[in-house]
mmCIF file of C-alpha atoms and ligand atoms in Angstrom:
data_model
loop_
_atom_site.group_PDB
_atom_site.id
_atom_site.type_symbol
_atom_site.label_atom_id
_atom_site.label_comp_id
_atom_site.label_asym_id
_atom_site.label_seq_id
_atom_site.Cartn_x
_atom_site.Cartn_y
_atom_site.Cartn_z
ATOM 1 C CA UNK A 1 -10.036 44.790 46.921
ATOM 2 C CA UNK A 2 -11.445 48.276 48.246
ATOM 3 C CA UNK A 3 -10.644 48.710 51.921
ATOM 4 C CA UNK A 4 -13.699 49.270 53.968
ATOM 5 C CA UNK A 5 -13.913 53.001 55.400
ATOM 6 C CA UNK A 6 -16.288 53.663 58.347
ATOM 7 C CA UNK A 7 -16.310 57.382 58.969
ATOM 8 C CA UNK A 8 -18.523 59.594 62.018
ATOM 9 C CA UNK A 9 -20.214 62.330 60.852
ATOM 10 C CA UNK A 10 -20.551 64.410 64.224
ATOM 11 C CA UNK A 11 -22.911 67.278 62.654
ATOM 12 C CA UNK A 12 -22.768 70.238 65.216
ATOM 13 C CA UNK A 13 -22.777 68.456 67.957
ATOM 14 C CA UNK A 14 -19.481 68.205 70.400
ATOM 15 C CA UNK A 15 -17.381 71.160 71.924
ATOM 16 C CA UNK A 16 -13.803 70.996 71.052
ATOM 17 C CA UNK A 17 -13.149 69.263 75.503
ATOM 18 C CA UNK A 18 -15.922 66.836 74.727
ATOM 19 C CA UNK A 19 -14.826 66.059 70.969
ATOM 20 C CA UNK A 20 -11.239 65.188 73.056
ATOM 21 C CA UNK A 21 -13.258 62.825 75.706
ATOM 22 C CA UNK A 22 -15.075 61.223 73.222
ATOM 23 C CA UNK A 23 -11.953 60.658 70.981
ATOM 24 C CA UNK A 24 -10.213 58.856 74.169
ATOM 25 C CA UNK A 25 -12.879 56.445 74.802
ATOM 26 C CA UNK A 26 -13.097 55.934 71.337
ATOM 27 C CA UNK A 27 -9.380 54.936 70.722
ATOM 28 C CA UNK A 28 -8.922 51.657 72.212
ATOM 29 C CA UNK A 29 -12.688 50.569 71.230
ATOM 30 C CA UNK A 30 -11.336 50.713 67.476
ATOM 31 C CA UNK A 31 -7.425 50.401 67.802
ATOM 32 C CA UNK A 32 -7.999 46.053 65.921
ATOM 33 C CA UNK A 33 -9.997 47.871 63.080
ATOM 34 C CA UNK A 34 -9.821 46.204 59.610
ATOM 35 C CA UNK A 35 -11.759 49.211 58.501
ATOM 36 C CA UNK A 36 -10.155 52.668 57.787
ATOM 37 C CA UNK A 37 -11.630 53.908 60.594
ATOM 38 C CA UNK A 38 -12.353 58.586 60.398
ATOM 39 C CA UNK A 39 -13.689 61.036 62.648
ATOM 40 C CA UNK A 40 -15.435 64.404 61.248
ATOM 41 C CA UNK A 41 -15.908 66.452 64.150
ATOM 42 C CA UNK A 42 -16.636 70.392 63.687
ATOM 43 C CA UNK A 43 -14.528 72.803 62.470
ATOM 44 C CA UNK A 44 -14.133 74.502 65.940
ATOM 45 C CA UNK A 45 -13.201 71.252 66.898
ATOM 46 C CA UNK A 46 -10.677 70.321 64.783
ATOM 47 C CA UNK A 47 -7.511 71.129 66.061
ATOM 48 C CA UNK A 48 -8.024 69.072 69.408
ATOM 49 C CA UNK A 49 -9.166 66.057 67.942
ATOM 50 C CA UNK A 50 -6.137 65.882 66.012
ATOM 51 C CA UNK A 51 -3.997 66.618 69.418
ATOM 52 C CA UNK A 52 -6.285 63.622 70.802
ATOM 53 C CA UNK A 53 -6.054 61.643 67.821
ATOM 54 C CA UNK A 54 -1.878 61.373 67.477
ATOM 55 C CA UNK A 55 -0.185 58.010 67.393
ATOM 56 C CA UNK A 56 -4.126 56.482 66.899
ATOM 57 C CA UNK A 57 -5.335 54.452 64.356
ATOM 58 C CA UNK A 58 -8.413 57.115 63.392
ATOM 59 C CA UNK A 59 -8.438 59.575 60.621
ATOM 60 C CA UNK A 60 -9.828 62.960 60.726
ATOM 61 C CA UNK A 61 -11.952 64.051 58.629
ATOM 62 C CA UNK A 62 -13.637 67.790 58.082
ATOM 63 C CA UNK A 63 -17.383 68.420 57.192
ATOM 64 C CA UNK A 64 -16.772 71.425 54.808
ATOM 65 C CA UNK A 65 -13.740 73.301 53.191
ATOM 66 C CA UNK A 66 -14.090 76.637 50.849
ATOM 67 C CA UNK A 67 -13.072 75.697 46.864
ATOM 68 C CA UNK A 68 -11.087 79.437 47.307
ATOM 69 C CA UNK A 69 -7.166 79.523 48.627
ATOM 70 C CA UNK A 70 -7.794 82.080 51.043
ATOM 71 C CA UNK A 71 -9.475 86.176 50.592
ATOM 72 C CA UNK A 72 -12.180 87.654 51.920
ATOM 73 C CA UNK A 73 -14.932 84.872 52.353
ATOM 74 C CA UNK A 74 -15.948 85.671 55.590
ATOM 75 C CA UNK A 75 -16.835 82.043 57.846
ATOM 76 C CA UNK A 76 -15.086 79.773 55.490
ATOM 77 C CA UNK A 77 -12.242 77.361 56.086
ATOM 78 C CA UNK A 78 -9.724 76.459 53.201
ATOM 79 C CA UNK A 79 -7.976 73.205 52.312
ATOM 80 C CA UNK A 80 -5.000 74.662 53.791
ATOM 81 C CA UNK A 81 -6.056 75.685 57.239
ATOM 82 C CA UNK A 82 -7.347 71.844 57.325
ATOM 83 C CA UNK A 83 -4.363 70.211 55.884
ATOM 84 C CA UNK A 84 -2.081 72.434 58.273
ATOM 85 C CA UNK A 85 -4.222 71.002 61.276
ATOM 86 C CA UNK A 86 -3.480 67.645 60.498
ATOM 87 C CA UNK A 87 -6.738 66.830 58.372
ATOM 88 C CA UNK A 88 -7.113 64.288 55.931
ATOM 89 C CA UNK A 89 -10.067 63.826 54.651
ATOM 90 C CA UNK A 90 -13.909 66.236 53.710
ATOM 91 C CA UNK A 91 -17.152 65.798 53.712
ATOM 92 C CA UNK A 92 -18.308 67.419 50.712
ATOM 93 C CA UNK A 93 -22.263 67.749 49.450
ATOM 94 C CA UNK A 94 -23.851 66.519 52.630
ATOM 95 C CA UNK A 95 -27.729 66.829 52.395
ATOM 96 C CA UNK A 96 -27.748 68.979 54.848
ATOM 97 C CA UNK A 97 -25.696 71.836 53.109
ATOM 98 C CA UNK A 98 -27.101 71.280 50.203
ATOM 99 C CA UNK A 99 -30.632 71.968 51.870
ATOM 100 C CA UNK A 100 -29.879 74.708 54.270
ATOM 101 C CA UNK A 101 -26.163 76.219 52.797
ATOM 102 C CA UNK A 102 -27.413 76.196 48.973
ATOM 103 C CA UNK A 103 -25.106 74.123 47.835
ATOM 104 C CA UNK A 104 -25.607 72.904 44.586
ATOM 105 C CA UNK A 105 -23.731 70.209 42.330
ATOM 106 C CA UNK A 106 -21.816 72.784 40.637
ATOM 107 C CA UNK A 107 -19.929 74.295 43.857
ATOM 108 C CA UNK A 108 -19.310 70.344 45.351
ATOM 109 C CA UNK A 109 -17.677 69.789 42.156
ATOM 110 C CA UNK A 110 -15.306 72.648 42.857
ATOM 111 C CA UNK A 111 -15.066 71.845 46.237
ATOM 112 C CA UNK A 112 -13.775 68.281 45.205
ATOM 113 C CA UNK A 113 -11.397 69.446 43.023
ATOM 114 C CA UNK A 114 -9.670 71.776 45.327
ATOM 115 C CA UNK A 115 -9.828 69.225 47.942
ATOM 116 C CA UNK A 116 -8.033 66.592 45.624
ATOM 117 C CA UNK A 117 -5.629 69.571 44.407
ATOM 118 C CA UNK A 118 -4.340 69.991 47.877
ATOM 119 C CA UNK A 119 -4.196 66.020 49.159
ATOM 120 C CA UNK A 120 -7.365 65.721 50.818
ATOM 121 C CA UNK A 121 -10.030 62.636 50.145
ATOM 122 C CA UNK A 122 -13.398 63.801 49.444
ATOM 123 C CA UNK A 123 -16.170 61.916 50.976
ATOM 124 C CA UNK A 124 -18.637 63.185 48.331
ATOM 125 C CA UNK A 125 -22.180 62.992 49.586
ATOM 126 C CA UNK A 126 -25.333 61.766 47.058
ATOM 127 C CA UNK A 127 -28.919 60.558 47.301
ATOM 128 C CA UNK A 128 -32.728 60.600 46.204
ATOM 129 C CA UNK A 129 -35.012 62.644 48.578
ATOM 130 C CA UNK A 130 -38.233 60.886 49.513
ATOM 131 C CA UNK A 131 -40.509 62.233 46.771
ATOM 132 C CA UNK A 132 -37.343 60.837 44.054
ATOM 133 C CA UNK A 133 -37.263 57.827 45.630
ATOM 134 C CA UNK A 134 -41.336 57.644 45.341
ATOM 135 C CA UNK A 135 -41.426 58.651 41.312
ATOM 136 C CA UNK A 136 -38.661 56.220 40.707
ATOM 137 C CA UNK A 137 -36.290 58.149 40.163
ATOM 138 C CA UNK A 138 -33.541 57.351 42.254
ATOM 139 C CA UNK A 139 -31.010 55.917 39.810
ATOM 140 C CA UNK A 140 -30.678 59.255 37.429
ATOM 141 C CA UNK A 141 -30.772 61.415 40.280
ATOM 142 C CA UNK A 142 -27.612 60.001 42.451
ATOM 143 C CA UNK A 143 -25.865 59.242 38.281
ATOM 144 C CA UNK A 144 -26.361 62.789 38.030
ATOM 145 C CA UNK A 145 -24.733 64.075 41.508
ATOM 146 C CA UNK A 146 -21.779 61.716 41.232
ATOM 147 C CA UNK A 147 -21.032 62.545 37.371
ATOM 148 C CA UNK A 148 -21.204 66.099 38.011
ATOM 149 C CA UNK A 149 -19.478 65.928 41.594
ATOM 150 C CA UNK A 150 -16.536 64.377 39.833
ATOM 151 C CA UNK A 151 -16.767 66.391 36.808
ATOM 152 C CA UNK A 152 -13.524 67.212 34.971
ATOM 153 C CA UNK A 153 -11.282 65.039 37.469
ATOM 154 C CA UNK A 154 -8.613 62.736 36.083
ATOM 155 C CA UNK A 155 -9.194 59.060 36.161
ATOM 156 C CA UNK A 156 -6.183 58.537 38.920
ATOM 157 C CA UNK A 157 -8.007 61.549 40.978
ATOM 158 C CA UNK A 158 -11.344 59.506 41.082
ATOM 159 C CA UNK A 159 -9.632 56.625 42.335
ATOM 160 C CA UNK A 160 -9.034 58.207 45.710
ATOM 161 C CA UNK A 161 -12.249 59.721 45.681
ATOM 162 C CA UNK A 162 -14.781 58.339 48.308
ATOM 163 C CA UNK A 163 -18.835 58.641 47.711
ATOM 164 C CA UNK A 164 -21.441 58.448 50.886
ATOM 165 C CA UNK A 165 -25.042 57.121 49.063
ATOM 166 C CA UNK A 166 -27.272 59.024 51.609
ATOM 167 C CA UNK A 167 -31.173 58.357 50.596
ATOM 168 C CA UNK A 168 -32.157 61.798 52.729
ATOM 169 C CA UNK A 169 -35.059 60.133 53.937
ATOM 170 C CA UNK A 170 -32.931 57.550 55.720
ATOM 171 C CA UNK A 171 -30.658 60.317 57.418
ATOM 172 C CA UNK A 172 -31.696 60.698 61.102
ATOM 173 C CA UNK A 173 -35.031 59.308 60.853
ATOM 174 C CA UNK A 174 -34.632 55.931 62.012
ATOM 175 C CA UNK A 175 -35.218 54.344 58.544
ATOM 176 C CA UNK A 176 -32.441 52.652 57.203
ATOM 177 C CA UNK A 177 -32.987 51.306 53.409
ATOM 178 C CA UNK A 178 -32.953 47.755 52.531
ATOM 179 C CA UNK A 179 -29.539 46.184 52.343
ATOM 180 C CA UNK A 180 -30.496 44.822 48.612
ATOM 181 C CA UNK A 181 -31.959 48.318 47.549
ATOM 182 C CA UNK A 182 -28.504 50.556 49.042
ATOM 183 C CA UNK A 183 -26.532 47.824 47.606
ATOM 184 C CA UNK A 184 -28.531 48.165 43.813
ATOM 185 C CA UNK A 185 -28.089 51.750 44.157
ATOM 186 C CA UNK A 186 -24.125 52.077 44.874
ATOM 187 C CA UNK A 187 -24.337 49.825 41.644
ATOM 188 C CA UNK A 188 -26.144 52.456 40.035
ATOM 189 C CA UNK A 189 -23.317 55.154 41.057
ATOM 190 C CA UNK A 190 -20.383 52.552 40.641
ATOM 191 C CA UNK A 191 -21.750 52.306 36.961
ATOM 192 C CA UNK A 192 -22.501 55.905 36.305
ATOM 193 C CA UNK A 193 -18.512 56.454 37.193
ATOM 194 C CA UNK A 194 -17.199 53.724 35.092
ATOM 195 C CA UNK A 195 -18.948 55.374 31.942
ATOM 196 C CA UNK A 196 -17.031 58.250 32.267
ATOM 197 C CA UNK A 197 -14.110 57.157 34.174
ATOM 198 C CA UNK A 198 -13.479 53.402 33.460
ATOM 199 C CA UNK A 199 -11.908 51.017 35.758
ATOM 200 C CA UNK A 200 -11.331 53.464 38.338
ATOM 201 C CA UNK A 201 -14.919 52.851 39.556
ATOM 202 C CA UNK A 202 -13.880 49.323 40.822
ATOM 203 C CA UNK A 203 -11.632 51.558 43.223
ATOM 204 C CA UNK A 204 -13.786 54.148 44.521
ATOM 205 C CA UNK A 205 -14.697 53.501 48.166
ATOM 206 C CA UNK A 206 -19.012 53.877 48.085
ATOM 207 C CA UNK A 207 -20.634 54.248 51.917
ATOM 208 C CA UNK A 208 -23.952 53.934 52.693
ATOM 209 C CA UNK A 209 -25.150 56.776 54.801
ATOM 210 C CA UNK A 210 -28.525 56.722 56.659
ATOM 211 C CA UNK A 211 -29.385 55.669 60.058
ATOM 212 C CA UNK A 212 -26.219 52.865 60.188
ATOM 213 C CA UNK A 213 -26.379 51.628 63.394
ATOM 214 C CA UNK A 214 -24.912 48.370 65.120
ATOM 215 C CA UNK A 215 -27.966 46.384 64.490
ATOM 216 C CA UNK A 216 -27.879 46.945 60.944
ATOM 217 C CA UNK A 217 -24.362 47.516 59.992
ATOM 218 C CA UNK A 218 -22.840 44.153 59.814
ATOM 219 C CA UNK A 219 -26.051 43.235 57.220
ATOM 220 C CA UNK A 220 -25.253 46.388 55.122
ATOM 221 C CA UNK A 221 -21.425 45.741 55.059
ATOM 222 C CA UNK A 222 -21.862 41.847 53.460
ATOM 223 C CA UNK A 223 -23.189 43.145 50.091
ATOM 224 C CA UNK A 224 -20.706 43.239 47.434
ATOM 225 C CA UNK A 225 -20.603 46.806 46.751
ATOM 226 C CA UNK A 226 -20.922 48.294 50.276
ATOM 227 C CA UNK A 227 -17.287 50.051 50.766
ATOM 228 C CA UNK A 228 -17.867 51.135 54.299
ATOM 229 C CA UNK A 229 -20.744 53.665 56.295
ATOM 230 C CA UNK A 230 -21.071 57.265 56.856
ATOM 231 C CA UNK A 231 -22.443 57.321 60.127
ATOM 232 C CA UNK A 232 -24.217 60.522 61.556
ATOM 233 C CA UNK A 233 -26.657 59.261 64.704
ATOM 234 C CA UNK A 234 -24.635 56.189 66.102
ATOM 235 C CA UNK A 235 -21.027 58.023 65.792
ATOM 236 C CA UNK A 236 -21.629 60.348 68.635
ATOM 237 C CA UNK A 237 -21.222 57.593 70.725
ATOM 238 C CA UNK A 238 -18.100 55.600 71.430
ATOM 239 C CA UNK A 239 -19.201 52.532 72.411
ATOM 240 C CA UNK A 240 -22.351 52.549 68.894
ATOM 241 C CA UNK A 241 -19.640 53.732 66.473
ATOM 242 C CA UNK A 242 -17.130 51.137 67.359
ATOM 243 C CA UNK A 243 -19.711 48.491 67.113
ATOM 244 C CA UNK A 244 -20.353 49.598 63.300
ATOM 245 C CA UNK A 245 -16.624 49.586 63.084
ATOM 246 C CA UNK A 246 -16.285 46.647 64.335
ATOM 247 C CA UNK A 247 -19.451 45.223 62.322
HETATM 248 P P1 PGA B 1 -27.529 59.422 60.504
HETATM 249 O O1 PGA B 1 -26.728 60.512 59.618
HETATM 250 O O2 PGA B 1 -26.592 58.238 60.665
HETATM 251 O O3 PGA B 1 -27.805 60.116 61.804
HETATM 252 O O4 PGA B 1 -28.747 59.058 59.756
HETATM 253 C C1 PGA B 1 -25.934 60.116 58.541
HETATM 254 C C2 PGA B 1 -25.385 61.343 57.847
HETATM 255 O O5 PGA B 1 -26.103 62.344 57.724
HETATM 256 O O6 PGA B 1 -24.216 61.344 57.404
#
């Protein structure tokens, strides 16, 4: 049995006072959770939100790390500077740095390894832009991210790994894609990491990512290989996030 994970994906939006106020009215909204239950504010943010977050049931979660130890890479955080400030988990591969940050599947799969090196679950980010989805193919092009994400990992590092299926076209645009079609999909990736990894796929944690909201996230959590919801939009919001928690 995978335990569901419902994680906020705050973007660049929240100073580190209003990450804190946000992170108090979140607390009690979520404290019955059967979910693991994360919050990935902004770097600047981090180290408040954890203050805020002590003695809660909530995670924290990054949006980015460096795949270097520390030197001169001007901007960048490292796994340590996260882990030291009491985070847990990473976004890694988001759309949105792949897009605008150039980040391609080669430096996510060194990102995930140094996150996993140094204790901290990846929440590994795939999916299909529109024009994939359109041509049909959306099956080899999230197979391809998630085998070369996890590339040279042991099969007891995958295990703990966590994958977001983002179609981009879904991602703050309001359209959220069918239940049935996210659900064949996360098949698609579950079966692309048992080829190379085996039975560790049946414990890798797969969210759907793209426009989750509570209207739809109770629909998108029934399907059998749902694991949970990266949720961008609705998690800025105490009261919307902890009704997809809640779903
Ligand atoms: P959205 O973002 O929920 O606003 O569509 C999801 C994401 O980008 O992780």
């Amino acid at each position: 049995m995978r335990k569901p994970i419902i994680a906020g994906n705050w973007k660049m939006n929240k100073t580190a006072s209003e990450a804190v106020s946000l992170i108090n009215e979140l607390k009690p909204l979520v404290a019955d959770a059967d979910a693991d239950v994360v919050v990935c504010p902004p770097a600047a943010d981090l180290a408040a939100a954890a203050q805020a977050l002590k003695g809660s049931n909530i995670g924290l979660g990054a949006q980015n790390l460096d795949y270097h130890d520390s030197g001169a890479f001007t901007g960048e955080v490292s796994a340590d500077m996260l882990l030291d400030l009491g985070v847990q988990y990473v976004i890694i591969g988001h759309s949105e740095r792949r897009e605008y940050y150039a980040e391609t599947d080669e430096t996510v799969n060194l990102k995930v390894k140094k996150a996993l090196e140094k204790g901290l679950i990846p929440i590994v980010c795939v999916g299909e832009k529109l024009e994939e989805r359109e041509s049909g193919v959306t099956a080899e092009v999230v197979r391809k991210q998630t085998k070369l994400a996890l590339l040279g990992l042991a099969e007891s590092e995958v295990a703990k790994v966590v994958i977001a299926y983002e179609p981009i076209w879904a991602i703050g645009t309001g359209k959220t894609a069918t239940a049935d079609d996210a659900n064949d999909t996360i098949k698609e990736i579950r079966a692309a990491i048992r080829e190379v990894f085996g039975g560790a796929a049946d414990e890798v944690r797969i969210q759907y990512g793209g426009s989750m909201n509570p209207k739809n996230a109770s629909e998108l959590m029934a399907m059998s290989d749902i694991d949970g919801g990266l949720i961008g939009g609705a998690s800025l919001k105490a009261e919307d996030f902890s009704k997809v928690v809640n779903y």
